[in-house]
C-alpha cells in the first residue's frame, strides 16, 4: 500500500483527475474506483486457475483475524494494487489523495477480516465489513465465490455475487480451502505453492446448518 503515494508522485498522469474537488470527494471517488478495480481482479482470481493459484494463499487461513487481509502472495498483491490504482494514477491522482487511499485500504482490510461480532444491520448493504466478507472465506467449493468487494457490496450486486446469511454463524472449521486441507502454512512454502502441483482432495461437504441457511436466504 505504501507504494501508491510513491507511484502517484512519480507518474506524470494525464491531468484528468478532478483535483479541484474537495478532498473528501476526491477520496470517495478514489476509493470507489479502486474498489471496482480490486473487485474485478478478485473476481477473476476465482475464475482463472492461474490467478487462483496465487490467490489461494489468502484463502488458506482457517480463522479470521485482522491481519489476514494482508496475507497474500506478493504477486497477487501486485495484481490487485495495479488493478485498483493504475487507472487512478494515469488520471493524475494527487499524492495527498493517494496517501489517504492507501491508509483507507489498509484499515478496511483490517475491518473486513477482523474476528469481531459486528452488529451492522442494514449497513451490510452499504459496507463490505466482516459480517459480509466472512462468507467469502467459506471452504465449500464455489459457495465462497461471493462478496468479492473490498469496500462496497454494490459491485457484488452488479456482478450477481452478493450473499447475506445473517442467521448463520461461521463455525471454526468453515474456512480454508476445502479440497486442500494440507495447504502449507509456512511463508516460504506458500510462496512456492502456486508453482507446484499439490494433491487435491475431495471437496468439503456443506454442513446441514449452512445448507439450511442458503435455502432460507432472502
PDB file of C-alpha atoms in Angstrom, residues 24-119:
ATOM      1  CA  UNK A  24     -13.262  14.304   0.826  1.00  0.00           C
ATOM      2  CA  UNK A  25     -14.992  13.891  -2.550  1.00  0.00           C
ATOM      3  CA  UNK A  26     -11.692  13.088  -4.245  1.00  0.00           C
ATOM      4  CA  UNK A  27     -11.027  10.401  -1.647  1.00  0.00           C
ATOM      5  CA  UNK A  28     -14.513   8.927  -2.056  1.00  0.00           C
ATOM      6  CA  UNK A  29     -14.064   8.799  -5.830  1.00  0.00           C
ATOM      7  CA  UNK A  30     -10.635   7.203  -5.448  1.00  0.00           C
ATOM      8  CA  UNK A  31     -11.979   4.577  -3.036  1.00  0.00           C
ATOM      9  CA  UNK A  32     -14.930   3.729  -5.295  1.00  0.00           C
ATOM     10  CA  UNK A  33     -12.818   3.373  -8.444  1.00  0.00           C
ATOM     11  CA  UNK A  34     -10.036   1.481  -6.678  1.00  0.00           C
ATOM     12  CA  UNK A  35     -12.629  -0.812  -5.132  1.00  0.00           C
ATOM     13  CA  UNK A  36     -14.054  -1.578  -8.576  1.00  0.00           C
ATOM     14  CA  UNK A  37     -10.636  -2.475  -9.961  1.00  0.00           C
ATOM     15  CA  UNK A  38      -9.682  -4.585  -6.950  1.00  0.00           C
ATOM     16  CA  UNK A  39     -13.059  -6.342  -7.033  1.00  0.00           C
ATOM     17  CA  UNK A  40     -12.668  -7.269 -10.702  1.00  0.00           C
ATOM     18  CA  UNK A  41      -9.178  -8.684 -10.125  1.00  0.00           C
ATOM     19  CA  UNK A  42     -10.516 -10.566  -7.108  1.00  0.00           C
ATOM     20  CA  UNK A  43     -13.452 -11.916  -9.120  1.00  0.00           C
ATOM     21  CA  UNK A  44     -11.141 -13.021 -11.936  1.00  0.00           C
ATOM     22  CA  UNK A  45      -8.917 -14.754  -9.386  1.00  0.00           C
ATOM     23  CA  UNK A  46     -11.764 -17.136  -8.600  1.00  0.00           C
ATOM     24  CA  UNK A  47     -12.366 -17.836 -12.294  1.00  0.00           C
ATOM     25  CA  UNK A  48      -8.838 -18.239 -13.647  1.00  0.00           C
ATOM     26  CA  UNK A  49      -6.920 -21.346 -12.474  1.00  0.00           C
ATOM     27  CA  UNK A  50      -3.602 -19.490 -12.763  1.00  0.00           C
ATOM     28  CA  UNK A  51      -4.788 -16.500 -10.730  1.00  0.00           C
ATOM     29  CA  UNK A  52      -6.402 -18.823  -8.205  1.00  0.00           C
ATOM     30  CA  UNK A  53      -3.043 -20.469  -7.556  1.00  0.00           C
ATOM     31  CA  UNK A  54      -1.741 -17.079  -6.429  1.00  0.00           C
ATOM     32  CA  UNK A  55      -4.900 -16.066  -4.606  1.00  0.00           C
ATOM     33  CA  UNK A  56      -5.208 -19.384  -2.749  1.00  0.00           C
ATOM     34  CA  UNK A  57      -2.565 -18.207  -0.279  1.00  0.00           C
ATOM     35  CA  UNK A  58      -5.099 -15.704   1.064  1.00  0.00           C
ATOM     36  CA  UNK A  59      -7.773 -18.391   1.389  1.00  0.00           C
ATOM     37  CA  UNK A  60      -5.520 -20.872   3.160  1.00  0.00           C
ATOM     38  CA  UNK A  61      -6.189 -19.280   6.550  1.00  0.00           C
ATOM     39  CA  UNK A  62      -8.562 -21.267   8.725  1.00  0.00           C
ATOM     40  CA  UNK A  63      -9.603 -18.482  11.068  1.00  0.00           C
ATOM     41  CA  UNK A  64     -10.200 -14.794  10.585  1.00  0.00           C
ATOM     42  CA  UNK A  65      -8.238 -12.046  12.249  1.00  0.00           C
ATOM     43  CA  UNK A  66      -7.485  -8.525  11.078  1.00  0.00           C
ATOM     44  CA  UNK A  67      -4.091  -9.130   9.528  1.00  0.00           C
ATOM     45  CA  UNK A  68      -5.477 -11.886   7.277  1.00  0.00           C
ATOM     46  CA  UNK A  69      -6.273  -9.097   4.854  1.00  0.00           C
ATOM     47  CA  UNK A  70      -2.553  -8.593   4.333  1.00  0.00           C
ATOM     48  CA  UNK A  71      -1.765 -12.302   3.984  1.00  0.00           C
ATOM     49  CA  UNK A  72      -1.387 -12.592   0.226  1.00  0.00           C
ATOM     50  CA  UNK A  73       1.086 -13.872  -2.303  1.00  0.00           C
ATOM     51  CA  UNK A  74       3.178 -10.833  -3.304  1.00  0.00           C
ATOM     52  CA  UNK A  75       2.428 -11.358  -6.999  1.00  0.00           C
ATOM     53  CA  UNK A  76      -1.296 -11.365  -6.332  1.00  0.00           C
ATOM     54  CA  UNK A  77      -0.929  -8.303  -4.134  1.00  0.00           C
ATOM     55  CA  UNK A  78       0.800  -6.597  -7.061  1.00  0.00           C
ATOM     56  CA  UNK A  79      -2.022  -7.528  -9.443  1.00  0.00           C
ATOM     57  CA  UNK A  80      -4.682  -6.201  -7.077  1.00  0.00           C
ATOM     58  CA  UNK A  81      -2.745  -2.997  -6.477  1.00  0.00           C
ATOM     59  CA  UNK A  82      -2.303  -2.399 -10.198  1.00  0.00           C
ATOM     60  CA  UNK A  83      -5.926  -3.216 -10.944  1.00  0.00           C
ATOM     61  CA  UNK A  84      -7.142  -0.860  -8.265  1.00  0.00           C
ATOM     62  CA  UNK A  85      -4.776   2.069  -8.656  1.00  0.00           C
ATOM     63  CA  UNK A  86      -3.173   2.149 -12.113  1.00  0.00           C
ATOM     64  CA  UNK A  87      -6.204   3.823 -13.758  1.00  0.00           C
ATOM     65  CA  UNK A  88      -6.250   6.432 -10.979  1.00  0.00           C
ATOM     66  CA  UNK A  89      -2.534   7.081 -11.288  1.00  0.00           C
ATOM     67  CA  UNK A  90      -2.825   7.521 -15.041  1.00  0.00           C
ATOM     68  CA  UNK A  91      -5.593  10.063 -14.459  1.00  0.00           C
ATOM     69  CA  UNK A  92      -3.220  12.037 -12.249  1.00  0.00           C
ATOM     70  CA  UNK A  93      -4.194  11.017  -8.720  1.00  0.00           C
ATOM     71  CA  UNK A  94      -2.662  13.591  -6.328  1.00  0.00           C
ATOM     72  CA  UNK A  95      -0.151  12.335  -3.777  1.00  0.00           C
ATOM     73  CA  UNK A  96      -2.315  13.538  -0.886  1.00  0.00           C
ATOM     74  CA  UNK A  97      -5.329  11.562  -2.106  1.00  0.00           C
ATOM     75  CA  UNK A  98      -3.126   8.545  -2.872  1.00  0.00           C
ATOM     76  CA  UNK A  99      -1.812   8.577   0.701  1.00  0.00           C
ATOM     77  CA  UNK A 100      -5.330   8.697   2.136  1.00  0.00           C
ATOM     78  CA  UNK A 101      -6.414   5.925  -0.233  1.00  0.00           C
ATOM     79  CA  UNK A 102      -3.549   3.674   0.887  1.00  0.00           C
ATOM     80  CA  UNK A 103      -4.464   4.304   4.527  1.00  0.00           C
ATOM     81  CA  UNK A 104      -8.158   3.622   3.842  1.00  0.00           C
ATOM     82  CA  UNK A 105      -7.407   0.330   2.086  1.00  0.00           C
ATOM     83  CA  UNK A 106      -5.208  -0.829   4.970  1.00  0.00           C
ATOM     84  CA  UNK A 107      -7.863  -0.008   7.580  1.00  0.00           C
ATOM     85  CA  UNK A 108     -10.607  -1.637   5.516  1.00  0.00           C
ATOM     86  CA  UNK A 109      -8.597  -4.847   5.160  1.00  0.00           C
ATOM     87  CA  UNK A 110      -8.306  -4.976   8.955  1.00  0.00           C
ATOM     88  CA  UNK A 111     -12.024  -4.331   9.450  1.00  0.00           C
ATOM     89  CA  UNK A 112     -13.080  -6.760   6.743  1.00  0.00           C
ATOM     90  CA  UNK A 113     -11.114  -9.676   8.135  1.00  0.00           C
ATOM     91  CA  UNK A 114     -11.469  -8.957  11.846  1.00  0.00           C
ATOM     92  CA  UNK A 115     -12.846 -11.601  14.170  1.00  0.00           C
ATOM     93  CA  UNK A 116     -15.323  -9.196  15.751  1.00  0.00           C
ATOM     94  CA  UNK A 117     -19.047  -9.694  16.255  1.00  0.00           C
ATOM     95  CA  UNK A 118     -20.142  -6.580  14.363  1.00  0.00           C
ATOM     96  CA  UNK A 119     -23.864  -5.834  14.526  1.00  0.00           C
TER      97      UNK A 119
END
